[in-house]
Short mmCIF file of C-alpha atoms in Angstrom, two decimals:
data_model
loop_
_atom_site.label_atom_id
_atom_site.label_comp_id
_atom_site.label_asym_id
_atom_site.label_seq_id
_atom_site.Cartn_x
_atom_site.Cartn_y
_atom_site.Cartn_z
CA UNK A 202 -21.76 -7.57 -6.43
CA UNK A 203 -19.11 -6.40 -8.12
CA UNK A 204 -15.64 -8.01 -7.01
CA UNK A 205 -13.78 -5.98 -4.69
CA UNK A 206 -10.60 -4.23 -5.76
CA UNK A 207 -8.18 -5.25 -3.05
CA UNK A 208 -4.38 -3.48 -2.90
CA UNK A 209 -2.00 -5.32 -0.75
CA UNK A 210 0.85 -2.88 0.98
CA UNK A 211 3.96 -5.04 2.39
CA UNK A 212 7.48 -5.00 2.62
CA UNK A 213 9.66 -6.76 0.89
CA UNK A 214 11.33 -8.62 4.02
CA UNK A 215 12.91 -11.57 2.08
CA UNK A 216 11.97 -13.96 -0.50
CA UNK A 217 10.13 -16.03 1.85
CA UNK A 218 8.03 -13.12 2.66
CA UNK A 219 7.11 -12.09 -0.72
CA UNK A 220 6.02 -15.70 -1.79
CA UNK A 221 3.85 -15.85 1.35
CA UNK A 222 2.16 -12.28 0.11
CA UNK A 223 1.81 -13.77 -3.44
CA UNK A 224 0.26 -17.34 -2.34
CA UNK A 225 -2.01 -14.84 -0.05
CA UNK A 226 -2.95 -12.92 -3.38
CA UNK A 227 -3.33 -15.67 -5.43
CA UNK A 228 -5.83 -17.35 -3.19
CA UNK A 229 -7.90 -14.36 -2.66
CA UNK A 230 -7.93 -14.38 -6.40
CA UNK A 231 -8.64 -17.95 -7.30
CA UNK A 232 -11.10 -19.14 -4.39
CA UNK A 233 -12.50 -15.78 -3.15
CA UNK A 234 -13.25 -13.70 -6.43
CA UNK A 235 -11.14 -10.56 -4.95
CA UNK A 236 -9.64 -8.44 -7.96
CA UNK A 237 -5.67 -8.15 -6.16
CA UNK A 238 -3.65 -5.51 -6.87
CA UNK A 239 -0.11 -6.58 -6.03
CA UNK A 240 3.18 -5.19 -6.94
CA UNK A 241 4.79 -8.66 -7.84
CA UNK A 242 1.95 -8.70 -10.82
CA UNK A 243 1.94 -5.17 -12.05
CA UNK A 244 5.65 -3.80 -11.75
CA UNK A 245 8.46 -4.34 -14.04
CA UNK A 246 11.23 -2.28 -14.76
CA UNK A 247 10.85 1.24 -15.79
CA UNK A 248 7.43 1.63 -14.50
CA UNK A 249 6.52 4.52 -12.39
CA UNK A 250 6.31 3.24 -9.09
CA UNK A 251 4.93 6.30 -7.28
CA UNK A 252 2.13 6.45 -9.59
CA UNK A 253 1.17 2.74 -8.91
CA UNK A 254 1.18 3.27 -5.63
CA UNK A 255 -1.05 6.17 -5.75
CA UNK A 256 -3.66 5.07 -8.28
CA UNK A 257 -3.96 1.54 -6.46
CA UNK A 258 -4.71 3.06 -2.96
CA UNK A 259 -7.13 5.49 -4.40
CA UNK A 260 -9.02 3.08 -6.75
CA UNK A 261 -8.96 -0.19 -4.24
CA UNK A 262 -12.29 -0.85 -2.18
CA UNK A 263 -9.99 -2.37 0.58
CA UNK A 264 -6.12 -2.16 1.51
CA UNK A 265 -4.60 -4.98 3.01
CA UNK A 266 -1.70 -4.14 5.27
CA UNK A 267 0.96 -6.62 6.27
CA UNK A 268 2.29 -5.92 9.16
CA UNK A 269 5.98 -6.95 10.20
CA UNK A 270 8.52 -5.14 12.34
CA UNK A 271 10.18 -4.30 8.91
CA UNK A 272 7.36 -2.88 7.51
CA UNK A 273 6.90 -0.88 10.65
CA UNK A 274 10.62 0.36 10.30
CA UNK A 275 10.00 1.72 6.94
CA UNK A 276 6.73 3.36 7.62
CA UNK A 277 7.80 5.14 10.53
CA UNK A 278 11.18 6.22 8.96
CA UNK A 279 9.32 6.79 5.57
CA UNK A 280 11.90 4.55 3.62
CA UNK A 281 11.00 3.48 0.22
CA UNK A 282 7.79 2.11 -1.01
CA UNK A 283 6.75 1.41 2.34
CA UNK A 284 7.25 4.95 3.63
CA UNK A 285 5.56 6.26 0.86
CA UNK A 286 2.40 4.05 1.02
CA UNK A 287 2.01 4.60 4.37
CA UNK A 288 2.28 8.67 4.19
CA UNK A 289 -0.69 8.08 1.70
CA UNK A 290 -2.79 5.51 3.92
CA UNK A 291 -2.20 7.48 7.39
CA UNK A 292 -3.62 10.70 5.31
CA UNK A 293 -6.66 8.98 3.92
CA UNK A 294 -7.47 7.74 7.40
CA UNK A 295 -7.11 11.17 9.11
CA UNK A 296 -9.09 13.14 6.13
CA UNK A 297 -11.90 10.73 5.97
CA UNK A 298 -11.77 9.92 9.78
CA UNK A 299 -12.75 6.19 8.76
CA UNK A 300 -10.64 2.86 8.96
CA UNK A 301 -13.17 0.13 7.46
CA UNK A 302 -11.29 0.40 3.93
CA UNK A 303 -7.75 -0.69 6.03
CA UNK A 304 -7.07 -4.32 7.43
CA UNK A 305 -4.08 -4.72 8.96
CA UNK A 306 -2.99 -8.49 8.79
CA UNK A 307 -0.12 -9.28 11.50
CA UNK A 308 2.34 -12.03 9.73
CA UNK A 309 5.48 -11.82 12.16
CA UNK A 310 6.18 -9.99 15.41
CA UNK A 311 3.63 -8.54 17.72
CA UNK A 312 1.19 -5.85 17.33
CA UNK A 313 3.44 -3.67 19.32
CA UNK A 314 6.64 -4.00 16.95
CA UNK A 315 4.86 -4.54 13.78
CA UNK A 316 2.16 -1.71 13.49
CA UNK A 317 2.92 1.81 12.42
CA UNK A 318 1.13 4.68 14.64
CA UNK A 319 -1.50 5.21 12.51
CA UNK A 320 -2.56 1.13 12.37
CA UNK A 321 -1.97 0.54 15.65
CA UNK A 322 -5.49 1.42 17.12
CA UNK A 323 -7.10 -0.72 14.66
CA UNK A 324 -8.01 -4.23 15.13
CA UNK A 325 -5.81 -6.47 13.29
CA UNK A 326 -6.38 -9.90 11.49
CA UNK A 327 -3.69 -12.53 12.96
CA UNK A 328 -1.98 -14.63 10.44
CA UNK A 329 0.98 -15.85 12.19
CA UNK A 330 0.16 -19.74 12.50
CA UNK A 331 0.44 -21.58 9.11
CA UNK A 332 -1.21 -24.36 10.61
CA UNK A 333 -4.14 -22.08 10.78
CA UNK A 334 -3.73 -20.64 6.85
CA UNK A 335 -6.59 -21.91 5.31
CA UNK A 336 -8.93 -20.71 7.91
CA UNK A 337 -7.60 -17.46 8.20
CA UNK A 338 -7.51 -16.30 4.50
CA UNK A 339 -11.65 -17.69 4.38
CA UNK A 340 -11.98 -15.02 7.59
CA UNK A 341 -10.03 -11.85 5.63
CA UNK A 342 -11.94 -12.92 2.63
CA UNK A 343 -15.18 -12.46 4.77
CA UNK A 344 -13.62 -9.31 5.71
CA UNK A 345 -13.32 -8.03 2.30
CA UNK A 346 -16.61 -9.06 1.11
CA UNK A 347 -18.51 -7.83 4.34
CA UNK A 348 -19.73 -11.06 4.60
CA UNK A 349 -18.70 -12.14 8.84
CA UNK A 350 -19.46 -15.65 9.90
CA UNK A 351 -21.47 -14.25 12.49
CA UNK A 352 -24.32 -12.36 11.41
CA UNK A 353 -26.39 -10.23 13.85
CA UNK A 354 -29.85 -11.83 14.05
CA UNK A 355 -32.88 -9.78 12.71
CA UNK A 356 -35.04 -8.17 15.34
CA UNK A 357 -37.81 -10.05 16.71
CA UNK A 358 -41.35 -9.03 16.92
CA UNK A 359 -42.43 -6.61 19.67
CA UNK A 360 -43.04 -8.80 22.95
CA UNK A 361 -46.14 -8.53 24.49
CA UNK A 362 -45.32 -8.47 28.14
CA UNK A 363 -48.98 -9.09 29.38
CA UNK A 364 -48.66 -12.30 28.31
CA UNK A 365 -47.44 -13.80 31.21
CA UNK A 366 -46.80 -17.17 29.01
CA UNK A 367 -43.52 -15.87 27.86
CA UNK A 368 -40.80 -16.52 29.70
CA UNK A 369 -37.43 -15.50 27.83
CA UNK A 370 -35.20 -17.95 30.20
CA UNK A 371 -37.20 -20.81 29.59
CA UNK A 372 -37.01 -20.04 25.68
CA UNK A 373 -33.20 -19.60 26.31
CA UNK A 374 -33.03 -23.15 28.26
CA UNK A 375 -34.59 -24.87 25.68
CA UNK A 376 -32.53 -23.46 22.82
CA UNK A 377 -29.52 -24.58 24.82
CA UNK A 378 -30.96 -28.06 25.46
CA UNK A 379 -31.82 -28.19 21.57
CA UNK A 380 -28.36 -27.53 20.60
CA UNK A 381 -26.79 -29.62 23.29
CA UNK A 382 -28.77 -32.87 22.15
CA UNK A 383 -27.74 -32.21 18.50
CA UNK A 384 -23.98 -31.85 19.40
CA UNK A 385 -24.25 -34.83 21.50
CA UNK A 386 -25.88 -37.07 18.45
CA UNK A 387 -22.89 -35.85 16.47
CA UNK A 388 -20.18 -36.74 19.17
CA UNK A 389 -22.03 -40.03 19.36
CA UNK A 390 -21.34 -40.74 15.36
CA UNK A 391 -17.94 -40.02 15.87
CA UNK A 392 -17.52 -42.30 18.66
CA UNK A 393 -19.09 -44.90 16.74
CA UNK A 394 -18.45 -47.64 13.90
CA UNK A 395 -20.74 -45.39 11.70
CA UNK A 396 -18.56 -42.57 12.43
CA UNK A 397 -15.28 -44.83 11.41
CA UNK A 398 -17.32 -45.85 8.09
CA UNK A 399 -18.12 -42.12 7.04
CA UNK A 400 -15.01 -40.72 7.62
CA UNK A 401 -13.13 -43.86 5.87
CA UNK A 402 -15.55 -42.95 2.75
CA UNK A 403 -14.81 -39.24 3.17
CA UNK A 404 -10.98 -39.88 2.90
CA UNK A 405 -11.45 -42.35 -0.05
CA UNK A 406 -13.73 -39.22 -1.74
CA UNK A 407 -10.70 -37.07 -1.21
CA UNK A 408 -8.36 -39.36 -2.55
CA UNK A 409 -10.05 -40.17 -5.97
CA UNK A 410 -11.04 -36.16 -6.25
CA UNK A 411 -7.42 -35.66 -6.39
CA UNK A 412 -6.54 -38.51 -8.89
CA UNK A 413 -9.44 -37.22 -11.04
CA UNK A 414 -8.53 -33.70 -10.83
CA UNK A 415 -4.79 -34.77 -11.37
CA UNK A 416 -6.10 -36.26 -14.86
CA UNK A 417 -7.92 -33.62 -15.88
CA UNK A 418 -5.25 -30.69 -15.15
CA UNK A 419 -2.91 -32.84 -16.90
CA UNK A 420 -5.13 -32.88 -19.98
CA UNK A 421 -5.77 -29.03 -19.61
CA UNK A 422 -1.92 -28.04 -19.68
CA UNK A 423 1.90 -28.83 -20.03
CA UNK A 424 2.19 -28.73 -16.48
CA UNK A 425 2.15 -32.37 -14.90
CA UNK A 426 0.73 -33.81 -11.64
CA UNK A 427 1.86 -36.90 -10.49
CA UNK A 428 0.41 -38.96 -7.72
CA UNK A 429 1.89 -41.68 -5.69
CA UNK A 430 -0.52 -43.73 -3.32
CA UNK A 431 -0.42 -46.33 -1.11
CA UNK A 432 -3.02 -47.57 1.48
CA UNK A 433 -2.39 -44.89 3.55
CA UNK A 434 -0.56 -41.93 1.79
CA UNK A 435 -0.97 -40.08 -1.20
CA UNK A 436 1.44 -37.86 -2.65
CA UNK A 437 0.73 -35.15 -5.10
CA UNK A 438 3.60 -33.52 -7.16
CA UNK A 439 4.08 -31.16 -9.58
CA UNK A 440 6.94 -28.92 -10.99
CA UNK A 441 9.52 -29.62 -7.82
CA UNK A 442 6.33 -29.15 -5.16
CA UNK A 443 4.76 -31.68 -2.97
CA UNK A 444 1.98 -32.08 -0.94
CA UNK A 445 1.45 -35.18 0.78
CA UNK A 446 -1.89 -36.70 2.88
CA UNK A 447 -1.20 -39.08 5.36
CA UNK A 448 -4.04 -40.93 7.12
CA UNK A 449 -3.48 -42.51 10.33
CA UNK A 450 -6.11 -44.57 12.26
CA UNK A 451 -6.01 -46.68 15.60
CA UNK A 452 -9.48 -47.75 16.15
CA UNK A 453 -11.98 -49.59 14.22
CA UNK A 454 -15.02 -48.51 16.53
CA UNK A 455 -14.22 -44.90 17.08
CA UNK A 456 -12.23 -41.96 15.48
CA UNK A 457 -10.09 -41.45 18.44
CA UNK A 458 -6.57 -40.82 17.44
CA UNK A 459 -7.67 -40.87 14.04
CA UNK A 460 -6.00 -38.09 12.17
CA UNK A 461 -5.45 -36.78 8.33
CA UNK A 462 -1.97 -35.27 8.04
CA UNK A 463 -1.54 -32.71 5.77
CA UNK A 464 2.05 -31.58 4.69
CA UNK A 465 3.37 -29.15 1.82
CA UNK A 466 7.22 -29.75 0.57
CA UNK A 467 9.48 -27.62 -1.76
CA UNK A 468 10.89 -30.44 -3.45
CA UNK A 469 9.53 -33.82 -5.09
CA UNK A 470 8.78 -36.36 -2.36
CA UNK A 471 9.07 -39.86 -3.20
CA UNK A 472 6.67 -42.09 -1.63
CA UNK A 473 8.43 -44.56 0.84
CA UNK A 474 11.66 -43.14 0.16
CA UNK A 475 13.85 -42.17 3.08
CA UNK A 476 17.18 -41.19 1.67
CA UNK A 477 18.02 -38.26 -0.28
CA UNK A 478 20.70 -36.59 -1.70
CA UNK A 479 21.19 -32.78 0.17
CA UNK A 480 20.29 -30.98 -3.23
CA UNK A 481 17.55 -33.07 -3.61
CA UNK A 482 16.10 -33.20 -0.10
CA UNK A 483 12.55 -31.94 -0.10
CA UNK A 484 11.78 -29.10 2.61
CA UNK A 485 8.60 -28.89 4.84
CA UNK A 486 6.63 -25.55 4.38
CA UNK A 487 3.66 -26.20 5.90
CA UNK A 488 2.26 -28.99 8.13
CA UNK A 489 -1.50 -29.17 9.54
CA UNK A 490 -3.35 -31.88 11.19
CA UNK A 491 -7.14 -32.82 10.90
CA UNK A 492 -9.89 -34.99 12.42
CA UNK A 493 -13.11 -35.90 11.05
CA UNK A 494 -15.88 -33.89 12.35
CA UNK A 495 -19.29 -32.47 11.55
CA UNK A 496 -20.19 -28.50 11.15
CA UNK A 497 -23.17 -27.25 13.46
CA UNK A 498 -25.54 -27.94 10.18
CA UNK A 499 -24.31 -31.47 10.79
CA UNK A 500 -22.17 -31.49 7.39
CA UNK A 501 -19.17 -33.64 7.26
CA UNK A 502 -15.55 -32.10 6.86
CA UNK A 503 -12.16 -31.68 8.68
CA UNK A 504 -11.41 -29.91 12.06
CA UNK A 505 -7.66 -28.73 12.48
CA UNK A 506 -6.74 -29.78 16.06
CA UNK A 507 -5.01 -26.53 16.59
CA UNK A 508 -7.73 -24.25 15.77
CA UNK A 509 -11.58 -25.31 16.26
CA UNK A 510 -12.59 -22.51 13.29
CA UNK A 511 -10.49 -24.10 11.09
CA UNK A 512 -13.30 -26.49 9.52
CA UNK A 513 -12.93 -27.19 5.86
CA UNK A 514 -15.18 -29.39 3.79
CA UNK A 515 -13.65 -32.25 1.41
CA UNK A 516 -13.90 -30.05 -1.28
CA UNK A 517 -12.12 -27.23 -0.13
CA UNK A 518 -9.03 -29.66 1.11
CA UNK A 519 -8.50 -30.91 -2.39
CA UNK A 520 -8.44 -27.21 -4.08
CA UNK A 521 -6.14 -26.45 -1.10
CA UNK A 522 -3.74 -29.03 -2.18
CA UNK A 523 -3.77 -28.21 -5.65
CA UNK A 524 -3.46 -24.41 -5.07
CA UNK A 525 -0.06 -24.66 -2.75
CA UNK A 526 1.04 -26.19 -5.60
CA UNK A 527 0.10 -24.02 -8.23
CA UNK A 528 0.81 -20.87 -6.14
CA UNK A 529 4.13 -22.09 -5.67
CA UNK A 530 4.55 -22.52 -9.76
CA UNK A 531 3.01 -19.44 -10.27
CA UNK A 532 5.47 -17.50 -7.68
CA UNK A 533 8.50 -19.41 -9.31
CA UNK A 534 7.25 -18.71 -13.36
CA UNK A 535 6.61 -15.42 -12.70
CA UNK A 536 10.43 -14.46 -11.95
CA UNK A 537 10.99 -15.07 -15.52
CA UNK A 538 7.83 -13.41 -17.06
CA UNK A 539 8.46 -9.67 -18.57
#
């Protein structure tokens, strides 16, 4: 299948908002194979803004609309590029009587104060919680690719109602009991020394993978990834941005109160350093807390304690650590590009 072409419509609320949109776009391109059209990539001084917007909205398979109070205000008042884009979006919805092309994403505020009229009736994708960013981007990518996580099962055969052996209630009870036993087995592992050993091994593989990939990327480009680590902490840094992975565990025979803390900073974090000069003080931009767990198929991974749906494998966690830094580097560097 050809990569879907995706246009992102948003308002330039402030620099943090622009950086967040760029990070979202970079992730959709790099991690989910989406061909994203974004003004921050395409537009430079002297280029035709209205022509860019018209072509982008016409050529795109999906349009992501980043909702914020400022977006609604500009759209309803027909101000600037947002106002012009929204006039095209609303006319397309009206003319085609279809809305599957448009995906509203709530970034700030609420639907009532952030969604303009023509989009207020559409189901929106909530991305207001930064701690769920990984899971939210994956869910958005699934919408773009039309690959929902929950798939409607295939139709079963026509039932033989004359066969008294078939009992749908009994079948459901058996299915529920089977799933319950599988979950109980996984839970018992998490509360055992075996679970602790699996989590420790998984954490060790994450650390090793981060070190190996940092060395690989250092050889591939002039950008340098620096790693500092001790028994519980690993800090990955490059070009004035840092990711910290901190491991806490209390018991040796259970994973209760065992967490993996993932933090992203603007600034260079120094291992075991508590004092920084004001100009060098790292600023935490993102914090997520994970616990070792299994998915429904029994595969190992890490679950966000604030969202059961946010479950990632060790490979995705490693990729996310580098992507957060890379996206910030790219955003910073592009400001000086032509």
